[in-house]
mmCIF file of C-alpha atoms in Angstrom:
data_model
loop_
_atom_site.group_PDB
_atom_site.id
_atom_site.type_symbol
_atom_site.label_atom_id
_atom_site.label_comp_id
_atom_site.label_asym_id
_atom_site.label_seq_id
_atom_site.Cartn_x
_atom_site.Cartn_y
_atom_site.Cartn_z
ATOM 1 C CA UNK A 1 -56.109 3.457 29.281
ATOM 2 C CA UNK A 2 -51.861 4.857 29.814
ATOM 3 C CA UNK A 3 -49.670 2.351 30.402
ATOM 4 C CA UNK A 4 -45.532 2.562 32.082
ATOM 5 C CA UNK A 5 -43.261 0.754 30.160
ATOM 6 C CA UNK A 6 -40.598 2.308 31.515
ATOM 7 C CA UNK A 7 -39.401 4.467 34.689
ATOM 8 C CA UNK A 8 -35.534 5.166 34.631
ATOM 9 C CA UNK A 9 -33.886 6.817 37.747
ATOM 10 C CA UNK A 10 -31.540 9.929 36.409
ATOM 11 C CA UNK A 11 -27.881 9.496 37.823
ATOM 12 C CA UNK A 12 -24.369 9.975 36.433
ATOM 13 C CA UNK A 13 -22.314 7.701 33.767
ATOM 14 C CA UNK A 14 -18.533 8.383 33.972
ATOM 15 C CA UNK A 15 -16.688 8.030 30.475
ATOM 16 C CA UNK A 16 -13.736 7.356 29.770
ATOM 17 C CA UNK A 17 -12.119 9.522 27.144
ATOM 18 C CA UNK A 18 -8.127 9.681 26.351
ATOM 19 C CA UNK A 19 -7.343 12.520 28.553
ATOM 20 C CA UNK A 20 -9.473 10.717 32.079
ATOM 21 C CA UNK A 21 -12.769 10.432 32.702
ATOM 22 C CA UNK A 22 -15.849 12.960 32.227
ATOM 23 C CA UNK A 23 -19.558 11.855 34.595
ATOM 24 C CA UNK A 24 -22.065 12.662 31.951
ATOM 25 C CA UNK A 25 -25.609 12.966 33.905
ATOM 26 C CA UNK A 26 -28.211 11.452 32.345
ATOM 27 C CA UNK A 27 -32.083 13.046 34.404
ATOM 28 C CA UNK A 28 -34.860 10.652 35.297
ATOM 29 C CA UNK A 29 -37.428 9.308 32.270
ATOM 30 C CA UNK A 30 -40.466 7.384 31.407
ATOM 31 C CA UNK A 31 -41.368 5.970 28.926
ATOM 32 C CA UNK A 32 -45.408 5.831 28.107
ATOM 33 C CA UNK A 33 -47.745 3.697 25.790
ATOM 34 C CA UNK A 34 -50.481 6.289 24.942
ATOM 35 C CA UNK A 35 -53.650 5.247 23.920
ATOM 36 C CA UNK A 36 -53.242 5.533 20.499
ATOM 37 C CA UNK A 37 -50.549 2.778 20.655
ATOM 38 C CA UNK A 38 -48.085 6.071 19.760
ATOM 39 C CA UNK A 39 -44.634 5.800 22.266
ATOM 40 C CA UNK A 40 -43.622 9.364 24.684
ATOM 41 C CA UNK A 41 -40.532 9.271 26.280
ATOM 42 C CA UNK A 42 -40.800 11.359 29.553
ATOM 43 C CA UNK A 43 -38.045 14.232 30.960
ATOM 44 C CA UNK A 44 -38.746 17.325 32.435
ATOM 45 C CA UNK A 45 -42.318 17.779 31.670
ATOM 46 C CA UNK A 46 -42.825 17.184 28.263
ATOM 47 C CA UNK A 47 -46.217 15.184 28.693
ATOM 48 C CA UNK A 48 -48.023 15.644 24.814
ATOM 49 C CA UNK A 49 -47.818 12.382 22.528
ATOM 50 C CA UNK A 50 -48.878 13.118 18.362
ATOM 51 C CA UNK A 51 -51.640 12.227 18.705
ATOM 52 C CA UNK A 52 -52.835 15.257 20.950
ATOM 53 C CA UNK A 53 -53.674 13.635 23.761
ATOM 54 C CA UNK A 54 -52.260 15.309 27.495
ATOM 55 C CA UNK A 55 -50.753 13.261 30.020
ATOM 56 C CA UNK A 56 -49.058 16.110 31.757
ATOM 57 C CA UNK A 57 -51.615 14.840 35.204
ATOM 58 C CA UNK A 58 -49.373 11.243 35.342
ATOM 59 C CA UNK A 59 -46.444 12.544 34.428
ATOM 60 C CA UNK A 60 -46.312 15.003 36.892
ATOM 61 C CA UNK A 61 -47.480 12.427 39.618
ATOM 62 C CA UNK A 62 -45.083 9.827 38.620
ATOM 63 C CA UNK A 63 -42.017 12.658 39.123
ATOM 64 C CA UNK A 64 -44.341 13.800 42.321
ATOM 65 C CA UNK A 65 -43.455 10.892 43.682
ATOM 66 C CA UNK A 66 -39.483 10.897 43.367
ATOM 67 C CA UNK A 67 -38.857 12.174 46.476
ATOM 68 C CA UNK A 68 -34.915 13.919 46.639
ATOM 69 C CA UNK A 69 -33.308 15.261 49.672
ATOM 70 C CA UNK A 70 -34.072 18.741 47.613
ATOM 71 C CA UNK A 71 -36.908 19.200 48.713
ATOM 72 C CA UNK A 72 -36.933 18.589 52.209
ATOM 73 C CA UNK A 73 -36.487 21.760 54.358
ATOM 74 C CA UNK A 74 -31.994 22.355 55.569
ATOM 75 C CA UNK A 75 -33.537 25.106 58.125
ATOM 76 C CA UNK A 76 -35.440 25.243 61.271
ATOM 77 C CA UNK A 77 -38.778 26.788 61.264
ATOM 78 C CA UNK A 78 -36.803 29.311 62.735
ATOM 79 C CA UNK A 79 -33.857 31.338 62.462
ATOM 80 C CA UNK A 80 -31.060 30.854 65.412
ATOM 81 C CA UNK A 81 -29.607 32.944 67.908
ATOM 82 C CA UNK A 82 -26.685 33.724 68.400
ATOM 83 C CA UNK A 83 -26.349 32.400 71.606
ATOM 84 C CA UNK A 84 -27.904 28.834 69.696
ATOM 85 C CA UNK A 85 -25.433 28.714 66.739
ATOM 86 C CA UNK A 86 -23.156 26.497 65.604
ATOM 87 C CA UNK A 87 -20.345 29.396 67.122
ATOM 88 C CA UNK A 88 -21.753 29.502 69.784
ATOM 89 C CA UNK A 89 -19.644 30.735 72.355
ATOM 90 C CA UNK A 90 -21.669 29.308 76.194
#
């Protein structure tokens, strides 16, 4: 059975340089242990182990558990009428 070893949420890391600072983005990743004993680092959609086992369903479910602001509709179901908008005069 495939086992989840590590789960790390992505984020920014600030690195100090001689001329200032730079932000580096690290994506979400998971470390899985396959049934064959091999370790698999999953970033985005890579889910094949060196033994050929496909862990795509597990990886997809792990990434789907992380719901962000982008998955919620920021718009309304219908467009606003001019008199309902944020700049309406009424």
